[in-house]
Amino acid sequence: MALMPVSDALTAVLAGAEPLPEEMVALDQAFHRVLARDVAARRTQPPQAMSAMDGYAVRAADAAKVDAQLTVIGEVAAGRPFAGTVGAGEAVRIFTGGVVPAGADAVVIQEDTVADGKRIAIKEAAVTGRHIRPAGIDFREGEVLLHKGKRLTERDLALAAGMNHPQLAVRRRPKVAILATGDELVMPGTTPGPGQIVYSNGYALHALARSEGADTIDLGIAADTLAATTAGIRRARESGADILITTGGASVGDHDLVQQALRDEGISMAFWKIAMRPGKPMMNGQLGPMRVIGLPGNPVSSYVCGFLFLVPLIRALAGRSVIHHRRERAVLGRDVGANDQREDYLRARLELRDDGTLTALPVDHQDSSLLANLAAAQALLVRAPFAPKAEAGSPCEVLRLPV
């Protein structure tokens, strides 16, 4: 099978990916969930004109001159409105959040008055509307302020609460099952034997998936046997996973059994091998409703492919309005050589120059097994297939990595 361009591979991964069913959740459980419906305000905020300061509610015409004298006829506190009306020569003591009483059209802050019993003297002329929050200045009943497809921030939750919504309709979280393969893998904290390495891929992939709002299922490490690999795939199907991620075993060696196990299970294979670096031996297909992405075993390849393909798929299933990573313009921090037929994703550090220019500095060693360089990188520097040699200062495109 010929190498597939990255853009075509991403199209294949996302083909037919529809948002998962919606469910209602309590507001305090909705953080980072994705809205399934638009959310409109159930009330006007504020519902009436409110004072923005502590002071006195007055008629601006009565307090337009310094040393004007007014009679205090009552008091307003938040939640305790004044029942009367402010007439000529009158004022009402008011506190922040208090409803501006009928007849008043300005607030004079307490620092600009001198109180003497039931009388006050004005020391700063009042201006109509000053220190008053008009009704509906924040939002009005029926106004749509949160839109479907939005992943909810903590600020969105405050807004939804203010709009009087105790619960919200959100999309079900995608379920991502992760299966590692390889006799050489041992868990962190153990002592590797001859030829063994410490398993790391799954920790990054679980975190990446969870950071995008997915629930994850750890299927552990399958031995390099067809039976063990097949059993892992079947556990993923039985768990109801929306996505199965495998790491390792995606090539064609005698011990790379993932592709064979998937074919035996009846996968509909969309592609195998992508024209990219790192991550050429990547698979994609579908087993019934479960989508499958077979990632390479090298840790950098595994992560880069997960970032480029798994993340947009999770976002699509979650119903996000924006599913693709955003490319940013930068300039090269050093020379880079000409590229071959594969799209290259160089791990790079980012620096912001004094003039505001974003600079991408590729790390010195780009081997797909180097975890320290991956952890130190802030971005992937994208080099198109057959891109010519480029000098420092040349424009480039980068994809920021999660922080």
C-alpha positions as a Python dict, from the first residue, in 0.01 Angstrom:
ca = {
    (1, 'M'): (0, 0, 0),
    (2, 'A'): (144, 339, -105),
    (3, 'L'): (222, 605, 154),
    (4, 'M'): (-83, 824, 214),
    (5, 'P'): (-44, 1203, 248),
    (6, 'V'): (-109, 1332, 598),
    (7, 'S'): (-409, 1541, 492),
    (8, 'D'): (-571, 1239, 324),
    (9, 'A'): (-500, 1024, 629),
    (10, 'L'): (-667, 1277, 860),
    (11, 'T'): (-967, 1291, 627),
    (12, 'A'): (-992, 913, 647),
    (13, 'V'): (-965, 912, 1027),
    (14, 'L'): (-1245, 1168, 1055),
    (15, 'A'): (-1469, 1017, 786),
    (16, 'G'): (-1819, 964, 922),
    (17, 'A'): (-1727, 1081, 1272),
    (18, 'E'): (-2053, 1219, 1412),
    (19, 'P'): (-2105, 1368, 1758),
    (20, 'L'): (-2197, 1113, 2022),
    (21, 'P'): (-2543, 1120, 2187),
    (22, 'E'): (-2624, 1397, 2433),
    (23, 'E'): (-2686, 1366, 2805),
    (24, 'M'): (-2794, 1605, 3078),
    (25, 'V'): (-2542, 1679, 3352),
    (26, 'A'): (-2551, 1897, 3660),
    (27, 'L'): (-2377, 2229, 3617),
    (28, 'D'): (-2100, 2137, 3859),
    (29, 'Q'): (-2024, 1830, 3643),
    (30, 'A'): (-2014, 2020, 3313),
    (31, 'F'): (-1659, 2158, 3325),
    (32, 'H'): (-1481, 2085, 2995),
    (33, 'R'): (-1784, 1904, 2857),
    (34, 'V'): (-1906, 1994, 2508),
    (35, 'L'): (-2245, 2159, 2469),
    (36, 'A'): (-2498, 1963, 2263),
    (37, 'R'): (-2741, 2255, 2237),
    (38, 'D'): (-2734, 2632, 2238),
    (39, 'V'): (-2796, 2784, 2580),
    (40, 'A'): (-3020, 3089, 2613),
    (41, 'A'): (-3063, 3310, 2918),
    (42, 'R'): (-3368, 3230, 3131),
    (43, 'R'): (-3359, 3572, 3293),
    (44, 'T'): (-3240, 3928, 3238),
    (45, 'Q'): (-2922, 4023, 3423),
    (46, 'P'): (-2943, 4244, 3614),
    (47, 'P'): (-3322, 4226, 3622),
    (48, 'Q'): (-3345, 4590, 3739),
    (49, 'A'): (-3110, 4886, 3749),
    (50, 'M'): (-2853, 4828, 4023),
    (51, 'S'): (-2605, 5048, 4204),
    (52, 'A'): (-2240, 4982, 4120),
    (53, 'M'): (-2115, 5163, 4432),
    (54, 'D'): (-2198, 5245, 4793),
    (55, 'G'): (-2352, 5591, 4814),
    (56, 'Y'): (-2684, 5767, 4766),
    (57, 'A'): (-2947, 5726, 4496),
    (58, 'V'): (-3059, 6072, 4383),
    (59, 'R'): (-3223, 6266, 4106),
    (60, 'A'): (-2930, 6404, 3906),
    (61, 'A'): (-3103, 6738, 3868),
    (62, 'D'): (-3117, 6777, 4247),
    (63, 'A'): (-2746, 6697, 4293),
    (64, 'A'): (-2605, 6881, 3992),
    (65, 'K'): (-2437, 7147, 4207),
    (66, 'V'): (-2172, 7117, 4476),
    (67, 'D'): (-2307, 7175, 4828),
    (68, 'A'): (-2664, 7088, 4727),
    (69, 'Q'): (-2854, 6964, 5032),
    (70, 'L'): (-3072, 6648, 5017),
    (71, 'T'): (-3288, 6467, 5272),
    (72, 'V'): (-3227, 6093, 5322),
    (73, 'I'): (-3563, 5915, 5323),
    (74, 'G'): (-3459, 5549, 5335),
    (75, 'E'): (-3204, 5279, 5264),
    (76, 'V'): (-3143, 5014, 4995),
    (77, 'A'): (-2922, 4708, 5043),
    (78, 'A'): (-2863, 4416, 4808),
    (79, 'G'): (-3176, 4202, 4819),
    (80, 'R'): (-3375, 4468, 5012),
    (81, 'P'): (-3528, 4719, 4768),
    (82, 'F'): (-3679, 5053, 4874),
    (83, 'A'): (-4056, 5056, 4828),
    (84, 'G'): (-4100, 5432, 4785),
    (85, 'T'): (-4006, 5687, 4521),
    (86, 'V'): (-3728, 5944, 4533),
    (87, 'G'): (-3879, 6289, 4499),
    (88, 'A'): (-3737, 6638, 4462),
    (89, 'G'): (-3465, 6716, 4717),
    (90, 'E'): (-3454, 6356, 4841),
    (91, 'A'): (-3196, 6077, 4850),
    (92, 'V'): (-3187, 5710, 4947),
    (93, 'R'): (-2883, 5548, 5109),
    (94, 'I'): (-2781, 5266, 4872),
    (95, 'F'): (-2522, 4989, 4879),
    (96, 'T'): (-2351, 4804, 4596),
    (97, 'G'): (-2595, 4567, 4428),
    (98, 'G'): (-2898, 4749, 4559),
    (99, 'V'): (-3193, 4815, 4326),
    (100, 'V'): (-3201, 5180, 4222),
    (101, 'P'): (-3533, 5312, 4360),
    (102, 'A'): (-3800, 5467, 4144),
    (103, 'G'): (-3738, 5834, 4073),
    (104, 'A'): (-3359, 5815, 4108),
    (105, 'D'): (-3138, 5834, 3799),
    (106, 'A'): (-2789, 5866, 3949),
    (107, 'V'): (-2577, 5749, 4240),
    (108, 'V'): (-2343, 5979, 4428),
    (109, 'I'): (-2071, 5773, 4597),
    (110, 'Q'): (-2042, 5815, 4971),
    (111, 'E'): (-1694, 5968, 4945),
    (112, 'D'): (-1849, 6259, 4752),
    (113, 'T'): (-2098, 6344, 5026),
    (114, 'V'): (-2096, 6478, 5379),
    (115, 'A'): (-2366, 6329, 5603),
    (116, 'D'): (-2529, 6518, 5889),
    (117, 'G'): (-2805, 6314, 6045),
    (118, 'K'): (-3082, 6279, 5783),
    (119, 'R'): (-2919, 6536, 5554),
    (120, 'I'): (-2631, 6505, 5307),
    (121, 'A'): (-2431, 6770, 5125),
    (122, 'I'): (-2313, 6695, 4771),
    (123, 'K'): (-1936, 6744, 4714),
    (124, 'E'): (-1920, 6611, 4356),
    (125, 'A'): (-2196, 6693, 4107),
    (126, 'A'): (-2410, 6398, 4003),
    (127, 'V'): (-2433, 6286, 3639),
    (128, 'T'): (-2736, 6101, 3502),
    (129, 'G'): (-2667, 5726, 3489),
    (130, 'R'): (-2336, 5742, 3675),
    (131, 'H'): (-2260, 5441, 3899),
    (132, 'I'): (-2576, 5263, 3781),
    (133, 'R'): (-2579, 4925, 3606),
    (134, 'P'): (-2884, 4935, 3378),
    (135, 'A'): (-3123, 4640, 3362),
    (136, 'G'): (-2998, 4387, 3105),
    (137, 'I'): (-2650, 4535, 3072),
    (138, 'D'): (-2508, 4184, 3110),
    (139, 'F'): (-2767, 3986, 2913),
    (140, 'R'): (-3139, 3966, 2847),
    (141, 'E'): (-3385, 3677, 2870),
    (142, 'G'): (-3381, 3465, 2555),
    (143, 'E'): (-3035, 3578, 2444),
    (144, 'V'): (-2815, 3285, 2329),
    (145, 'L'): (-2476, 3326, 2494),
    (146, 'L'): (-2332, 2973, 2481),
    (147, 'H'): (-2338, 2777, 2156),
    (148, 'K'): (-2341, 2405, 2086),
    (149, 'G'): (-2000, 2265, 2010),
    (150, 'K'): (-1831, 2478, 2276),
    (151, 'R'): (-1613, 2312, 2532),
    (152, 'L'): (-1713, 2469, 2860),
    (153, 'T'): (-1463, 2670, 3062),
    (154, 'E'): (-1499, 2769, 3425),
    (155, 'R'): (-1614, 3113, 3303),
    (156, 'D'): (-1883, 2950, 3090),
    (157, 'L'): (-2013, 2766, 3395),
    (158, 'A'): (-2044, 3094, 3583),
    (159, 'L'): (-2236, 3241, 3289),
    (160, 'A'): (-2467, 2937, 3265),
    (161, 'A'): (-2537, 2965, 3637),
    (162, 'G'): (-2611, 3336, 3600),
    (163, 'M'): (-2851, 3251, 3317),
    (164, 'N'): (-3030, 3024, 3569),
    (165, 'H'): (-2940, 2683, 3424),
    (166, 'P'): (-2886, 2413, 3691),
    (167, 'Q'): (-2794, 2153, 3426),
    (168, 'L'): (-2680, 2145, 3065),
    (169, 'A'): (-2713, 1916, 2763),
    (170, 'V'): (-2366, 1792, 2668),
    (171, 'R'): (-2224, 1522, 2445),
    (172, 'R'): (-2128, 1187, 2593),
    (173, 'R'): (-1756, 1162, 2653),
    (174, 'P'): (-1576, 950, 2391),
    (175, 'K'): (-1434, 628, 2536),
    (176, 'V'): (-1077, 555, 2428),
    (177, 'A'): (-925, 211, 2495),
    (178, 'I'): (-546, 189, 2480),
    (179, 'L'): (-365, -141, 2416),
    (180, 'A'): (12, -170, 2417),
    (181, 'T'): (191, -462, 2252),
    (182, 'G'): (539, -600, 2290),
    (183, 'D'): (731, -859, 2491),
    (184, 'E'): (1001, -598, 2546),
    (185, 'L'): (782, -370, 2756),
    (186, 'V'): (788, -358, 3135),
    (187, 'M'): (602, -121, 3366),
    (188, 'P'): (769, 179, 3532),
    (189, 'G'): (925, 97, 3868),
    (190, 'T'): (1043, -250, 3762),
    (191, 'T'): (1392, -354, 3661),
    (192, 'P'): (1409, -423, 3285),
    (193, 'G'): (1568, -750, 3184),
    (194, 'P'): (1798, -796, 2885),
    (195, 'G'): (1647, -627, 2578),
    (196, 'Q'): (1352, -483, 2769),
    (197, 'I'): (1244, -119, 2794),
    (198, 'V'): (1015, 71, 3028),
    (199, 'Y'): (666, 129, 2889),
    (200, 'S'): (590, 500, 2842),
    (201, 'N'): (359, 548, 2542),
    (202, 'G'): (36, 480, 2723),
    (203, 'Y'): (94, 743, 2990),
    (204, 'A'): (116, 1019, 2731),
    (205, 'L'): (-180, 885, 2531),
    (206, 'H'): (-408, 846, 2832),
    (207, 'A'): (-325, 1201, 2942),
    (208, 'L'): (-369, 1338, 2590),
    (209, 'A'): (-710, 1173, 2551),
    (210, 'R'): (-829, 1282, 2896),
    (211, 'S'): (-715, 1639, 2837),
    (212, 'E'): (-946, 1644, 2534),
    (213, 'G'): (-1242, 1526, 2741),
    (214, 'A'): (-1235, 1152, 2672),
    (215, 'D'): (-1267, 869, 2921),
    (216, 'T'): (-989, 613, 2885),
    (217, 'I'): (-967, 238, 2935),
    (218, 'D'): (-630, 81, 3005),
    (219, 'L'): (-604, -258, 2835),
    (220, 'G'): (-248, -312, 2954),
    (221, 'I'): (34, -473, 2756),
    (222, 'A'): (-34, -765, 2523),
    (223, 'A'): (240, -1021, 2467),
    (224, 'D'): (370, -1071, 2115),
    (225, 'T'): (130, -1351, 2033),
    (226, 'L'): (-170, -1342, 1805),
    (227, 'A'): (-391, -1478, 2082),
    (228, 'A'): (-291, -1208, 2332),
    (229, 'T'): (-328, -929, 2077),
    (230, 'T'): (-668, -1056, 1965),
    (231, 'A'): (-784, -1085, 2325),
    (232, 'G'): (-690, -722, 2385),
    (233, 'I'): (-885, -608, 2080),
    (234, 'R'): (-1189, -807, 2191),
    (235, 'R'): (-1172, -652, 2539),
    (236, 'A'): (-1184, -310, 2375),
    (237, 'R'): (-1498, -405, 2182),
    (238, 'E'): (-1662, -553, 2491),
    (239, 'S'): (-1589, -234, 2686),
    (240, 'G'): (-1792, -29, 2440),
    (241, 'A'): (-1494, 180, 2337),
    (242, 'D'): (-1555, 437, 2067),
    (243, 'I'): (-1186, 436, 1977),
    (244, 'L'): (-921, 166, 2013),
    (245, 'I'): (-561, 286, 2018),
    (246, 'T'): (-287, 28, 1979),
    (247, 'T'): (80, 110, 2022),
    (248, 'G'): (351, -99, 1865),
    (249, 'G'): (317, -397, 1635),
    (250, 'A'): (200, -183, 1343),
    (251, 'S'): (481, -276, 1108),
    (252, 'V'): (533, -598, 910),
    (253, 'G'): (787, -790, 1117),
    (254, 'D'): (728, -1145, 1236),
    (255, 'H'): (638, -1012, 1582),
    (256, 'D'): (422, -722, 1461),
    (257, 'L'): (84, -889, 1498),
    (258, 'V'): (-161, -600, 1542),
    (259, 'Q'): (-251, -574, 1174),
    (260, 'Q'): (-307, -949, 1143),
    (261, 'A'): (-521, -960, 1459),
    (262, 'L'): (-731, -669, 1337),
    (263, 'R'): (-782, -832, 999),
    (264, 'D'): (-882, -1157, 1165),
    (265, 'E'): (-1141, -962, 1366),
    (266, 'G'): (-1281, -817, 1042),
    (267, 'I'): (-1144, -464, 1037),
    (268, 'S'): (-1227, -239, 745),
    (269, 'M'): (-881, -91, 689),
    (270, 'A'): (-870, 268, 562),
    (271, 'F'): (-493, 299, 537),
    (272, 'W'): (-161, 171, 658),
    (273, 'K'): (154, 380, 626),
    (274, 'I'): (152, 759, 606),
    (275, 'A'): (392, 992, 428),
    (276, 'M'): (505, 1155, 751),
    (277, 'R'): (798, 1161, 988),
    (278, 'P'): (783, 1048, 1263),
    (279, 'G'): (505, 794, 1239),
    (280, 'K'): (503, 627, 897),
    (281, 'P'): (371, 285, 1013),
    (282, 'M'): (28, 396, 1134),
    (283, 'M'): (-300, 215, 1072),
    (284, 'N'): (-660, 326, 1066),
    (285, 'G'): (-982, 135, 1025),
    (286, 'Q'): (-1309, 40, 1186),
    (287, 'L'): (-1439, -266, 1369),
    (288, 'G'): (-1814, -218, 1367),
    (289, 'P'): (-1881, 111, 1548),
    (290, 'M'): (-1535, 114, 1707),
    (291, 'R'): (-1272, 322, 1532),
    (292, 'V'): (-916, 193, 1541),
    (293, 'I'): (-589, 381, 1521),
    (294, 'G'): (-275, 170, 1525),
    (295, 'L'): (16, 385, 1639),
    (296, 'P'): (388, 309, 1601),
    (297, 'G'): (582, 180, 1898),
    (298, 'N'): (852, 446, 1912),
    (299, 'P'): (741, 688, 2185),
    (300, 'V'): (782, 1011, 1985),
    (301, 'S'): (608, 862, 1681),
    (302, 'S'): (328, 736, 1904),
    (303, 'Y'): (275, 1075, 2066),
    (304, 'V'): (301, 1282, 1747),
    (305, 'C'): (51, 1059, 1567),
    (306, 'G'): (-179, 1067, 1869),
    (307, 'F'): (-162, 1446, 1876),
    (308, 'L'): (-224, 1480, 1502),
    (309, 'F'): (-495, 1215, 1455),
    (310, 'L'): (-643, 1101, 1786),
    (311, 'V'): (-708, 1452, 1918),
    (312, 'P'): (-916, 1570, 1617),
    (313, 'L'): (-1110, 1240, 1623),
    (314, 'I'): (-1195, 1284, 1991),
    (315, 'R'): (-1305, 1640, 1923),
    (316, 'A'): (-1525, 1530, 1632),
    (317, 'L'): (-1696, 1258, 1839),
    (318, 'A'): (-1738, 1501, 2127),
    (319, 'G'): (-1917, 1745, 1898),
    (320, 'R'): (-1660, 2025, 1924),
    (321, 'S'): (-1716, 2314, 1684),
    (322, 'V'): (-1341, 2336, 1618),
    (323, 'I'): (-1165, 2004, 1572),
    (324, 'H'): (-842, 2083, 1387),
    (325, 'H'): (-517, 2208, 1534),
    (326, 'R'): (-437, 2568, 1443),
    (327, 'R'): (-111, 2634, 1263),
    (328, 'E'): (82, 2944, 1361),
    (329, 'R'): (332, 3147, 1164),
    (330, 'A'): (687, 3166, 1295),
    (331, 'V'): (1041, 3205, 1169),
    (332, 'L'): (1317, 2947, 1178),
    (333, 'G'): (1568, 2982, 1458),
    (334, 'R'): (1833, 2793, 1260),
    (335, 'D'): (1891, 2644, 918),
    (336, 'V'): (1707, 2324, 823),
    (337, 'G'): (1787, 2087, 541),
    (338, 'A'): (1579, 1990, 241),
    (339, 'N'): (1295, 1745, 305),
    (340, 'D'): (1212, 1419, 128),
    (341, 'Q'): (871, 1283, 24),
    (342, 'R'): (740, 1266, 382),
    (343, 'E'): (582, 1555, 572),
    (344, 'D'): (810, 1626, 865),
    (345, 'Y'): (709, 1724, 1219),
    (346, 'L'): (1025, 1848, 1388),
    (347, 'R'): (1020, 1890, 1764),
    (348, 'A'): (1103, 2253, 1837),
    (349, 'R'): (1135, 2507, 2114),
    (350, 'L'): (961, 2841, 2079),
    (351, 'E'): (1108, 3179, 2162),
    (352, 'L'): (942, 3520, 2143),
    (353, 'R'): (1179, 3793, 2029),
    (354, 'D'): (1171, 4147, 2163),
    (355, 'D'): (1000, 4262, 1842),
    (356, 'G'): (720, 4006, 1892),
    (357, 'T'): (844, 3758, 1632),
    (358, 'L'): (780, 3393, 1721),
    (359, 'T'): (1090, 3182, 1656),
    (360, 'A'): (1095, 2803, 1619),
    (361, 'L'): (1422, 2634, 1708),
    (362, 'P'): (1431, 2263, 1619),
    (363, 'V'): (1595, 2044, 1883),
    (364, 'D'): (1932, 1901, 1786),
    (365, 'H'): (1831, 1534, 1767),
    (366, 'Q'): (1505, 1431, 1601),
    (367, 'D'): (1521, 1054, 1656),
    (368, 'S'): (1175, 913, 1729),
    (369, 'S'): (1292, 737, 2046),
    (370, 'L'): (1409, 1049, 2231),
    (371, 'L'): (1162, 1129, 2508),
    (372, 'A'): (1371, 1405, 2668),
    (373, 'N'): (1365, 1610, 2349),
    (374, 'L'): (991, 1555, 2313),
    (375, 'A'): (929, 1674, 2669),
    (376, 'A'): (1147, 1981, 2611),
    (377, 'A'): (966, 2081, 2291),
    (378, 'Q'): (684, 2335, 2285),
    (379, 'A'): (579, 2282, 1924),
    (380, 'L'): (598, 2073, 1611),
    (381, 'L'): (765, 2252, 1322),
    (382, 'V'): (585, 2141, 1005),
    (383, 'R'): (793, 2081, 692),
    (384, 'A'): (606, 2001, 372),
    (385, 'P'): (710, 1709, 149),
    (386, 'F'): (1005, 1804, -74),
    (387, 'A'): (1046, 2139, 105),
    (388, 'P'): (1380, 2292, 1),
    (389, 'K'): (1656, 2386, 241),
    (390, 'A'): (1557, 2688, 450),
    (391, 'E'): (1779, 2935, 633),
    (392, 'A'): (1737, 3084, 978),
    (393, 'G'): (1485, 3368, 964),
    (394, 'S'): (1275, 3203, 694),
    (395, 'P'): (900, 3179, 758),
    (396, 'C'): (763, 2849, 885),
    (397, 'E'): (451, 2696, 1041),
    (398, 'V'): (423, 2539, 1385),
    (399, 'L'): (166, 2348, 1587),
    (400, 'R'): (183, 2426, 1957),
    (401, 'L'): (196, 2126, 2186),
    (402, 'P'): (-22, 2113, 2500),
    (403, 'V'): (113, 2283, 2811),
}
